[in-house]
């Protein structure tokens, strides 16, 4: 039997990063005119309580609207997660986060940690000051998942639904149930403090350590831009990025993710420019604009594809790939 669960409490660490969940408006009836990232994470835990045998500990990592998320916070967050996950009595971690870039942070953390314990991002669509805020129940559900012994990997919990880091995506601007896992479907539900698991947790992978070490060391992270293919798309933005590179820009573009139509197709003008970029040493990846499905490979494609990854996640994957590969010779 696990001596930790017998002899003393296990801990769930709650890391605060800001977001609407920590937002405050001047009127309780106002669900949209608030300032994100105002209420401290310790205050968000008031009155929520923990499952039996679980102690809660709060730590404020940042206090931002997640639309402004950036590499510096990601690095600190990954380091704080790694620190706490290494503590034997820590069952798991909850991260309170804004909804806007939650899927990016989740994917980033799974890529650099792939932890064998659960790291659970949660959020809210209404500020803490709302008449009926959704944050407290989401936090409570996230704590339940973080304390679940068989859970692992980075997941997101919102509106009683658990989504995997690879699939989770914000799909609604206002609804409380704002996230979806596309055609993969949710990973689990949290119902009255019980987790009903539907499919496997994100796999633990010790090899993620290599990526983690690189983000810790890196002075700058590779610049990867996202450009969309659409009706009347052009190659002018690609050419502008190439021109910047040729002129020795301080942060030259190293990668481009093309938000492609349908099964990874591109307007011919954008495709021609992307091939020029690839020939000049820029890493180019196609990711579908579609909310569901994956790019099915077709023979003879000169630009590689990102499979199931959305453009924002493909950007993170490419950035980390370039970081691990190091500067081109
Ligand atoms: N702009 C907010 C944020 O992402 C939205 C939210 O949390 O729902 O921090």
mmCIF file of C-alpha atoms and ligand atoms in Angstrom:
data_model
loop_
_atom_site.group_PDB
_atom_site.id
_atom_site.type_symbol
_atom_site.label_atom_id
_atom_site.label_comp_id
_atom_site.label_asym_id
_atom_site.label_seq_id
_atom_site.Cartn_x
_atom_site.Cartn_y
_atom_site.Cartn_z
ATOM 1 C CA UNK A 1 0.000 0.000 0.000
ATOM 2 C CA UNK A 2 1.211 3.530 -0.741
ATOM 3 C CA UNK A 3 2.655 4.783 2.574
ATOM 4 C CA UNK A 4 2.031 8.414 1.641
ATOM 5 C CA UNK A 5 -1.734 7.996 1.394
ATOM 6 C CA UNK A 6 -1.837 6.033 4.651
ATOM 7 C CA UNK A 7 0.380 8.132 6.873
ATOM 8 C CA UNK A 8 -0.222 11.707 5.793
ATOM 9 C CA UNK A 9 -2.059 14.002 3.466
ATOM 10 C CA UNK A 10 -1.179 14.192 -0.175
ATOM 11 C CA UNK A 11 -0.944 17.712 -1.563
ATOM 12 C CA UNK A 12 -2.448 19.362 -4.616
ATOM 13 C CA UNK A 13 -0.577 22.526 -5.579
ATOM 14 C CA UNK A 14 -2.636 25.292 -7.166
ATOM 15 C CA UNK A 15 -0.626 27.657 -9.367
ATOM 16 C CA UNK A 16 -2.298 30.945 -10.327
ATOM 17 C CA UNK A 17 -1.582 32.676 -13.628
ATOM 18 C CA UNK A 18 -4.492 35.139 -13.903
ATOM 19 C CA UNK A 19 -7.361 35.077 -16.407
ATOM 20 C CA UNK A 20 -11.085 35.725 -16.112
ATOM 21 C CA UNK A 21 -11.257 33.230 -13.274
ATOM 22 C CA UNK A 22 -9.288 35.841 -11.304
ATOM 23 C CA UNK A 23 -11.130 38.757 -12.911
ATOM 24 C CA UNK A 24 -13.148 41.489 -11.234
ATOM 25 C CA UNK A 25 -15.872 43.758 -12.646
ATOM 26 C CA UNK A 26 -17.425 46.820 -10.982
ATOM 27 C CA UNK A 27 -20.923 45.274 -11.114
ATOM 28 C CA UNK A 28 -21.851 41.691 -10.261
ATOM 29 C CA UNK A 29 -24.200 41.626 -13.275
ATOM 30 C CA UNK A 30 -21.299 42.364 -15.659
ATOM 31 C CA UNK A 31 -19.816 39.166 -17.109
ATOM 32 C CA UNK A 32 -17.715 40.792 -19.824
ATOM 33 C CA UNK A 33 -16.592 44.264 -18.661
ATOM 34 C CA UNK A 34 -14.035 43.039 -16.135
ATOM 35 C CA UNK A 35 -10.291 43.179 -15.664
ATOM 36 C CA UNK A 36 -8.697 39.734 -15.833
ATOM 37 C CA UNK A 37 -6.031 38.650 -13.354
ATOM 38 C CA UNK A 38 -6.928 40.660 -10.221
ATOM 39 C CA UNK A 39 -7.867 38.128 -7.545
ATOM 40 C CA UNK A 40 -5.001 36.178 -5.961
ATOM 41 C CA UNK A 41 -4.946 32.400 -6.327
ATOM 42 C CA UNK A 42 -5.172 31.860 -2.549
ATOM 43 C CA UNK A 43 -8.434 33.842 -2.555
ATOM 44 C CA UNK A 44 -9.788 31.699 -5.408
ATOM 45 C CA UNK A 45 -9.522 28.697 -3.086
ATOM 46 C CA UNK A 46 -11.641 30.259 -0.335
ATOM 47 C CA UNK A 47 -14.558 27.989 0.530
ATOM 48 C CA UNK A 48 -13.784 25.418 -2.154
ATOM 49 C CA UNK A 49 -12.390 22.675 0.053
ATOM 50 C CA UNK A 50 -10.457 19.618 -1.001
ATOM 51 C CA UNK A 51 -11.269 15.903 -1.249
ATOM 52 C CA UNK A 52 -10.555 13.917 1.970
ATOM 53 C CA UNK A 53 -6.839 13.337 2.626
ATOM 54 C CA UNK A 54 -5.802 16.152 0.274
ATOM 55 C CA UNK A 55 -4.110 19.358 1.402
ATOM 56 C CA UNK A 56 -4.098 22.430 -0.836
ATOM 57 C CA UNK A 57 -1.224 24.850 -1.343
ATOM 58 C CA UNK A 58 -1.400 27.964 -3.511
ATOM 59 C CA UNK A 59 1.353 29.776 -5.402
ATOM 60 C CA UNK A 60 0.980 32.833 -7.627
ATOM 61 C CA UNK A 61 3.111 32.391 -10.764
ATOM 62 C CA UNK A 62 1.767 35.355 -12.736
ATOM 63 C CA UNK A 63 -1.302 37.576 -12.880
ATOM 64 C CA UNK A 64 -2.142 38.196 -16.546
ATOM 65 C CA UNK A 65 -4.951 38.147 -19.056
ATOM 66 C CA UNK A 66 -3.972 35.036 -20.969
ATOM 67 C CA UNK A 67 -4.247 36.834 -24.309
ATOM 68 C CA UNK A 68 -0.902 38.311 -23.212
ATOM 69 C CA UNK A 69 0.725 34.959 -22.375
ATOM 70 C CA UNK A 70 4.403 34.734 -23.277
ATOM 71 C CA UNK A 71 7.524 32.613 -23.137
ATOM 72 C CA UNK A 72 8.801 34.028 -19.824
ATOM 73 C CA UNK A 73 5.664 32.925 -17.978
ATOM 74 C CA UNK A 74 5.651 29.567 -19.768
ATOM 75 C CA UNK A 75 9.217 28.922 -18.679
ATOM 76 C CA UNK A 76 8.515 29.834 -15.040
ATOM 77 C CA UNK A 77 5.322 27.777 -15.070
ATOM 78 C CA UNK A 78 7.102 24.710 -16.455
ATOM 79 C CA UNK A 79 9.835 25.104 -13.835
ATOM 80 C CA UNK A 80 7.359 25.472 -10.974
ATOM 81 C CA UNK A 81 5.437 22.422 -12.209
ATOM 82 C CA UNK A 82 8.654 20.372 -12.420
ATOM 83 C CA UNK A 83 9.618 21.490 -8.918
ATOM 84 C CA UNK A 84 6.309 20.469 -7.362
ATOM 85 C CA UNK A 85 5.876 17.262 -9.352
ATOM 86 C CA UNK A 86 9.197 16.032 -7.960
ATOM 87 C CA UNK A 87 7.830 16.230 -4.386
ATOM 88 C CA UNK A 88 6.729 12.692 -3.426
ATOM 89 C CA UNK A 89 3.637 13.819 -1.512
ATOM 90 C CA UNK A 90 2.347 16.019 -4.332
ATOM 91 C CA UNK A 91 -0.500 14.195 -6.059
ATOM 92 C CA UNK A 92 -0.911 16.696 -8.851
ATOM 93 C CA UNK A 93 -1.050 20.345 -9.871
ATOM 94 C CA UNK A 94 -3.915 22.664 -10.751
ATOM 95 C CA UNK A 95 -3.203 25.767 -12.831
ATOM 96 C CA UNK A 96 -5.769 28.553 -12.927
ATOM 97 C CA UNK A 97 -5.511 30.180 -16.352
ATOM 98 C CA UNK A 98 -7.361 32.436 -18.768
ATOM 99 C CA UNK A 99 -9.416 30.657 -21.395
ATOM 100 C CA UNK A 100 -7.960 32.463 -24.414
ATOM 101 C CA UNK A 101 -4.606 30.693 -24.621
ATOM 102 C CA UNK A 102 -5.285 27.816 -22.238
ATOM 103 C CA UNK A 103 -4.959 25.278 -25.062
ATOM 104 C CA UNK A 104 -1.515 26.648 -25.967
ATOM 105 C CA UNK A 105 -0.229 26.500 -22.389
ATOM 106 C CA UNK A 106 -1.648 22.982 -21.992
ATOM 107 C CA UNK A 107 0.058 21.786 -25.168
ATOM 108 C CA UNK A 108 3.313 23.511 -24.229
ATOM 109 C CA UNK A 109 3.382 21.928 -20.753
ATOM 110 C CA UNK A 110 2.577 18.464 -22.093
ATOM 111 C CA UNK A 111 5.418 18.881 -24.625
ATOM 112 C CA UNK A 112 8.026 19.902 -22.060
ATOM 113 C CA UNK A 113 6.877 17.851 -19.045
ATOM 114 C CA UNK A 114 4.762 14.885 -20.261
ATOM 115 C CA UNK A 115 4.332 14.244 -16.523
ATOM 116 C CA UNK A 116 3.468 10.972 -14.811
ATOM 117 C CA UNK A 117 1.226 12.934 -12.404
ATOM 118 C CA UNK A 118 -1.725 15.097 -13.460
ATOM 119 C CA UNK A 119 -1.282 18.782 -14.314
ATOM 120 C CA UNK A 120 -4.760 20.227 -14.641
ATOM 121 C CA UNK A 121 -5.474 23.611 -16.199
ATOM 122 C CA UNK A 122 -8.739 25.239 -15.300
ATOM 123 C CA UNK A 123 -10.431 28.536 -16.022
ATOM 124 C CA UNK A 124 -13.709 30.427 -16.023
ATOM 125 C CA UNK A 125 -15.835 32.261 -18.537
ATOM 126 C CA UNK A 126 -17.236 34.615 -15.886
ATOM 127 C CA UNK A 127 -15.179 36.789 -13.530
ATOM 128 C CA UNK A 128 -14.857 36.004 -9.834
ATOM 129 C CA UNK A 129 -17.138 38.998 -9.119
ATOM 130 C CA UNK A 130 -20.066 37.617 -11.189
ATOM 131 C CA UNK A 131 -23.489 36.831 -9.705
ATOM 132 C CA UNK A 132 -22.918 33.175 -10.563
ATOM 133 C CA UNK A 133 -19.222 32.662 -11.250
ATOM 134 C CA UNK A 134 -18.250 29.355 -12.892
ATOM 135 C CA UNK A 135 -14.689 29.418 -11.530
ATOM 136 C CA UNK A 136 -15.251 27.826 -8.100
ATOM 137 C CA UNK A 137 -16.856 24.642 -9.477
ATOM 138 C CA UNK A 138 -14.181 24.391 -12.188
ATOM 139 C CA UNK A 139 -11.432 24.720 -9.566
ATOM 140 C CA UNK A 140 -13.084 22.133 -7.355
ATOM 141 C CA UNK A 141 -13.398 19.708 -10.322
ATOM 142 C CA UNK A 142 -9.774 20.359 -11.300
ATOM 143 C CA UNK A 143 -8.619 19.557 -7.751
ATOM 144 C CA UNK A 144 -10.552 16.277 -7.906
ATOM 145 C CA UNK A 145 -8.777 15.346 -11.153
ATOM 146 C CA UNK A 146 -5.373 16.407 -9.783
ATOM 147 C CA UNK A 147 -5.938 14.173 -6.745
ATOM 148 C CA UNK A 148 -6.979 11.140 -8.833
ATOM 149 C CA UNK A 149 -4.238 8.513 -8.347
ATOM 150 C CA UNK A 150 -4.437 6.963 -11.844
ATOM 151 C CA UNK A 151 -4.561 10.333 -13.662
ATOM 152 C CA UNK A 152 -1.503 11.647 -15.497
ATOM 153 C CA UNK A 153 -0.446 14.153 -18.123
ATOM 154 C CA UNK A 154 -1.592 17.678 -18.852
ATOM 155 C CA UNK A 155 -5.347 18.104 -19.148
ATOM 156 C CA UNK A 156 -7.908 20.905 -18.991
ATOM 157 C CA UNK A 157 -11.061 20.917 -16.893
ATOM 158 C CA UNK A 158 -13.973 23.190 -17.717
ATOM 159 C CA UNK A 159 -17.729 22.790 -17.152
ATOM 160 C CA UNK A 160 -17.363 19.293 -15.738
ATOM 161 C CA UNK A 161 -15.439 18.013 -18.759
ATOM 162 C CA UNK A 162 -11.809 16.882 -18.912
ATOM 163 C CA UNK A 163 -9.959 17.468 -22.189
ATOM 164 C CA UNK A 164 -6.499 16.225 -23.172
ATOM 165 C CA UNK A 165 -3.770 18.801 -23.867
ATOM 166 C CA UNK A 166 -3.347 17.617 -27.450
ATOM 167 C CA UNK A 167 -6.993 18.003 -28.392
ATOM 168 C CA UNK A 168 -8.378 20.797 -26.192
ATOM 169 C CA UNK A 169 -9.538 23.892 -28.010
ATOM 170 C CA UNK A 170 -11.615 26.932 -27.089
ATOM 171 C CA UNK A 171 -14.676 26.825 -29.327
ATOM 172 C CA UNK A 172 -17.034 29.414 -27.882
ATOM 173 C CA UNK A 173 -16.698 33.102 -27.015
ATOM 174 C CA UNK A 174 -19.291 33.236 -24.221
ATOM 175 C CA UNK A 175 -20.785 29.860 -23.271
ATOM 176 C CA UNK A 176 -19.618 28.442 -19.913
ATOM 177 C CA UNK A 177 -18.858 25.127 -21.639
ATOM 178 C CA UNK A 178 -16.388 26.836 -23.969
ATOM 179 C CA UNK A 179 -13.985 23.970 -24.719
ATOM 180 C CA UNK A 180 -14.079 20.945 -26.945
ATOM 181 C CA UNK A 181 -11.857 18.024 -27.891
ATOM 182 C CA UNK A 182 -13.025 17.813 -31.513
ATOM 183 C CA UNK A 183 -13.595 14.366 -32.956
ATOM 184 C CA UNK A 184 -11.323 12.748 -30.332
ATOM 185 C CA UNK A 185 -13.976 13.515 -27.712
ATOM 186 C CA UNK A 186 -13.423 14.411 -24.061
ATOM 187 C CA UNK A 187 -11.139 12.388 -21.844
ATOM 188 C CA UNK A 188 -13.417 12.229 -18.809
ATOM 189 C CA UNK A 189 -16.217 13.934 -16.923
ATOM 190 C CA UNK A 190 -16.229 15.107 -13.306
ATOM 191 C CA UNK A 191 -19.577 14.377 -11.720
ATOM 192 C CA UNK A 192 -20.219 15.287 -8.054
ATOM 193 C CA UNK A 193 -16.563 14.841 -7.189
ATOM 194 C CA UNK A 194 -16.103 11.579 -9.134
ATOM 195 C CA UNK A 195 -14.083 11.192 -12.322
ATOM 196 C CA UNK A 196 -15.746 9.149 -15.070
ATOM 197 C CA UNK A 197 -12.921 8.274 -17.439
ATOM 198 C CA UNK A 198 -13.691 7.774 -21.133
ATOM 199 C CA UNK A 199 -10.268 7.367 -22.708
ATOM 200 C CA UNK A 200 -6.558 7.256 -21.821
ATOM 201 C CA UNK A 201 -4.746 10.053 -20.012
ATOM 202 C CA UNK A 202 -1.985 11.846 -21.993
ATOM 203 C CA UNK A 203 1.060 9.547 -21.970
ATOM 204 C CA UNK A 204 3.965 10.198 -19.628
ATOM 205 C CA UNK A 205 7.260 10.517 -21.513
ATOM 206 C CA UNK A 206 10.630 10.928 -19.744
ATOM 207 C CA UNK A 207 12.127 12.101 -23.083
ATOM 208 C CA UNK A 208 10.290 15.421 -22.606
ATOM 209 C CA UNK A 209 13.112 16.256 -20.178
ATOM 210 C CA UNK A 210 15.368 17.098 -23.149
ATOM 211 C CA UNK A 211 12.913 19.753 -24.296
ATOM 212 C CA UNK A 212 12.482 21.015 -20.731
ATOM 213 C CA UNK A 213 16.254 21.460 -20.356
ATOM 214 C CA UNK A 214 16.432 23.404 -23.617
ATOM 215 C CA UNK A 215 13.703 25.873 -22.635
ATOM 216 C CA UNK A 216 15.433 26.445 -19.311
ATOM 217 C CA UNK A 217 18.737 27.295 -21.044
ATOM 218 C CA UNK A 218 17.535 29.245 -24.050
ATOM 219 C CA UNK A 219 18.181 32.982 -24.044
ATOM 220 C CA UNK A 220 15.706 33.458 -26.895
ATOM 221 C CA UNK A 221 13.131 31.128 -28.364
ATOM 222 C CA UNK A 222 12.920 30.604 -32.121
ATOM 223 C CA UNK A 223 10.526 32.933 -33.892
ATOM 224 C CA UNK A 224 7.726 31.007 -35.589
ATOM 225 C CA UNK A 225 4.916 32.897 -37.326
ATOM 226 C CA UNK A 226 1.437 31.710 -38.337
ATOM 227 C CA UNK A 227 0.077 32.771 -41.714
ATOM 228 C CA UNK A 228 -3.344 31.785 -43.021
ATOM 229 C CA UNK A 229 -4.340 30.517 -46.439
ATOM 230 C CA UNK A 230 -7.682 31.919 -47.604
ATOM 231 C CA UNK A 231 -9.442 33.197 -50.707
ATOM 232 C CA UNK A 232 -7.119 35.642 -52.498
ATOM 233 C CA UNK A 233 -4.191 34.740 -50.187
ATOM 234 C CA UNK A 234 -0.806 36.106 -51.255
ATOM 235 C CA UNK A 235 2.840 35.378 -50.629
ATOM 236 C CA UNK A 236 3.727 38.947 -49.694
ATOM 237 C CA UNK A 237 3.910 38.367 -45.931
ATOM 238 C CA UNK A 238 6.189 35.357 -46.428
ATOM 239 C CA UNK A 239 8.385 37.449 -48.710
ATOM 240 C CA UNK A 240 8.486 40.270 -46.127
ATOM 241 C CA UNK A 241 9.684 37.786 -43.484
ATOM 242 C CA UNK A 242 12.332 36.472 -45.873
ATOM 243 C CA UNK A 243 13.491 39.991 -46.646
ATOM 244 C CA UNK A 244 13.862 40.678 -42.904
ATOM 245 C CA UNK A 245 15.984 37.529 -42.572
ATOM 246 C CA UNK A 246 18.209 38.498 -45.475
ATOM 247 C CA UNK A 247 18.778 41.911 -43.864
ATOM 248 C CA UNK A 248 19.979 40.248 -40.645
ATOM 249 C CA UNK A 249 16.991 41.003 -38.363
ATOM 250 C CA UNK A 250 17.692 40.539 -34.647
ATOM 251 C CA UNK A 251 15.004 37.887 -34.406
ATOM 252 C CA UNK A 252 14.721 36.435 -37.905
ATOM 253 C CA UNK A 253 11.834 34.105 -38.626
ATOM 254 C CA UNK A 254 12.918 30.483 -38.269
ATOM 255 C CA UNK A 255 9.630 28.785 -38.854
ATOM 256 C CA UNK A 256 6.280 29.398 -40.501
ATOM 257 C CA UNK A 257 3.060 27.561 -39.770
ATOM 258 C CA UNK A 258 0.554 27.828 -42.577
ATOM 259 C CA UNK A 259 -3.048 27.660 -41.398
ATOM 260 C CA UNK A 260 -4.144 25.657 -44.400
ATOM 261 C CA UNK A 261 -7.587 25.034 -45.834
ATOM 262 C CA UNK A 262 -9.280 21.633 -45.511
ATOM 263 C CA UNK A 263 -6.914 18.712 -45.873
ATOM 264 C CA UNK A 264 -3.825 20.951 -45.735
ATOM 265 C CA UNK A 265 -4.267 22.753 -49.050
ATOM 266 C CA UNK A 266 -2.843 26.220 -49.792
ATOM 267 C CA UNK A 267 -3.624 29.045 -52.169
ATOM 268 C CA UNK A 268 -1.088 28.618 -54.999
ATOM 269 C CA UNK A 269 0.438 32.068 -54.394
ATOM 270 C CA UNK A 270 1.035 31.360 -50.705
ATOM 271 C CA UNK A 271 2.334 27.872 -51.494
ATOM 272 C CA UNK A 272 4.869 29.243 -53.980
ATOM 273 C CA UNK A 273 6.138 31.726 -51.373
ATOM 274 C CA UNK A 274 6.251 29.024 -48.699
ATOM 275 C CA UNK A 275 8.400 26.852 -50.962
ATOM 276 C CA UNK A 276 10.766 29.805 -51.449
ATOM 277 C CA UNK A 277 10.973 30.173 -47.662
ATOM 278 C CA UNK A 278 11.701 26.480 -47.223
ATOM 279 C CA UNK A 279 14.432 26.681 -49.856
ATOM 280 C CA UNK A 280 16.014 29.534 -47.857
ATOM 281 C CA UNK A 281 16.141 27.408 -44.685
ATOM 282 C CA UNK A 282 12.890 28.386 -42.948
ATOM 283 C CA UNK A 283 11.008 25.420 -41.441
ATOM 284 C CA UNK A 284 7.512 25.365 -42.942
ATOM 285 C CA UNK A 285 4.605 23.286 -41.642
ATOM 286 C CA UNK A 286 0.976 23.074 -42.800
ATOM 287 C CA UNK A 287 -1.745 22.805 -40.112
ATOM 288 C CA UNK A 288 -5.419 22.647 -40.982
ATOM 289 C CA UNK A 289 -7.792 25.535 -40.241
ATOM 290 C CA UNK A 290 -10.571 22.962 -39.723
ATOM 291 C CA UNK A 291 -11.700 22.487 -36.131
ATOM 292 C CA UNK A 292 -11.900 18.717 -36.535
ATOM 293 C CA UNK A 293 -10.041 15.960 -38.348
ATOM 294 C CA UNK A 294 -6.395 15.710 -39.305
ATOM 295 C CA UNK A 295 -4.401 16.312 -42.452
ATOM 296 C CA UNK A 296 -4.301 13.028 -44.336
ATOM 297 C CA UNK A 297 -0.965 12.826 -46.136
ATOM 298 C CA UNK A 298 -1.016 12.739 -49.931
ATOM 299 C CA UNK A 299 1.948 11.639 -52.037
ATOM 300 C CA UNK A 300 4.266 14.298 -53.431
ATOM 301 C CA UNK A 301 3.736 16.982 -50.787
ATOM 302 C CA UNK A 302 6.768 19.267 -50.514
ATOM 303 C CA UNK A 303 5.662 20.969 -47.290
ATOM 304 C CA UNK A 304 5.206 18.750 -44.256
ATOM 305 C CA UNK A 305 2.000 18.697 -42.234
ATOM 306 C CA UNK A 306 1.115 18.915 -38.546
ATOM 307 C CA UNK A 307 -1.356 16.023 -38.496
ATOM 308 C CA UNK A 308 -4.064 16.714 -35.921
ATOM 309 C CA UNK A 309 -2.470 19.823 -34.446
ATOM 310 C CA UNK A 310 -4.222 23.165 -34.773
ATOM 311 C CA UNK A 311 -2.118 26.055 -36.132
ATOM 312 C CA UNK A 312 -1.411 27.467 -32.637
ATOM 313 C CA UNK A 313 -0.271 24.088 -31.333
ATOM 314 C CA UNK A 314 1.715 23.342 -34.507
ATOM 315 C CA UNK A 315 3.515 26.636 -33.878
ATOM 316 C CA UNK A 316 4.545 25.527 -30.375
ATOM 317 C CA UNK A 317 5.622 22.095 -31.656
ATOM 318 C CA UNK A 318 7.759 23.685 -34.372
ATOM 319 C CA UNK A 319 9.252 26.221 -31.987
ATOM 320 C CA UNK A 320 10.279 23.480 -29.556
ATOM 321 C CA UNK A 321 11.621 21.338 -32.401
ATOM 322 C CA UNK A 322 13.795 24.248 -33.578
ATOM 323 C CA UNK A 323 14.909 24.956 -30.017
ATOM 324 C CA UNK A 324 16.045 21.367 -29.486
ATOM 325 C CA UNK A 325 17.735 21.235 -32.912
ATOM 326 C CA UNK A 326 19.681 24.433 -32.098
ATOM 327 C CA UNK A 327 20.835 27.086 -34.575
ATOM 328 C CA UNK A 328 21.356 25.905 -38.164
ATOM 329 C CA UNK A 329 25.026 25.610 -39.146
HETATM 330 N N1 LIG B 1 -9.096 37.152 -21.767
HETATM 331 C C1 LIG B 1 -9.310 36.218 -20.688
HETATM 332 C C2 LIG B 1 -8.040 35.401 -20.520
HETATM 333 O O1 LIG B 1 -7.775 34.568 -21.358
HETATM 334 C C3 LIG B 1 -10.449 35.335 -21.014
HETATM 335 C C4 LIG B 1 -10.751 34.269 -20.024
HETATM 336 O O2 LIG B 1 -10.010 33.944 -19.113
HETATM 337 O O3 LIG B 1 -11.826 33.690 -20.207
HETATM 338 O O4 LIG B 1 -7.334 35.601 -19.564
#
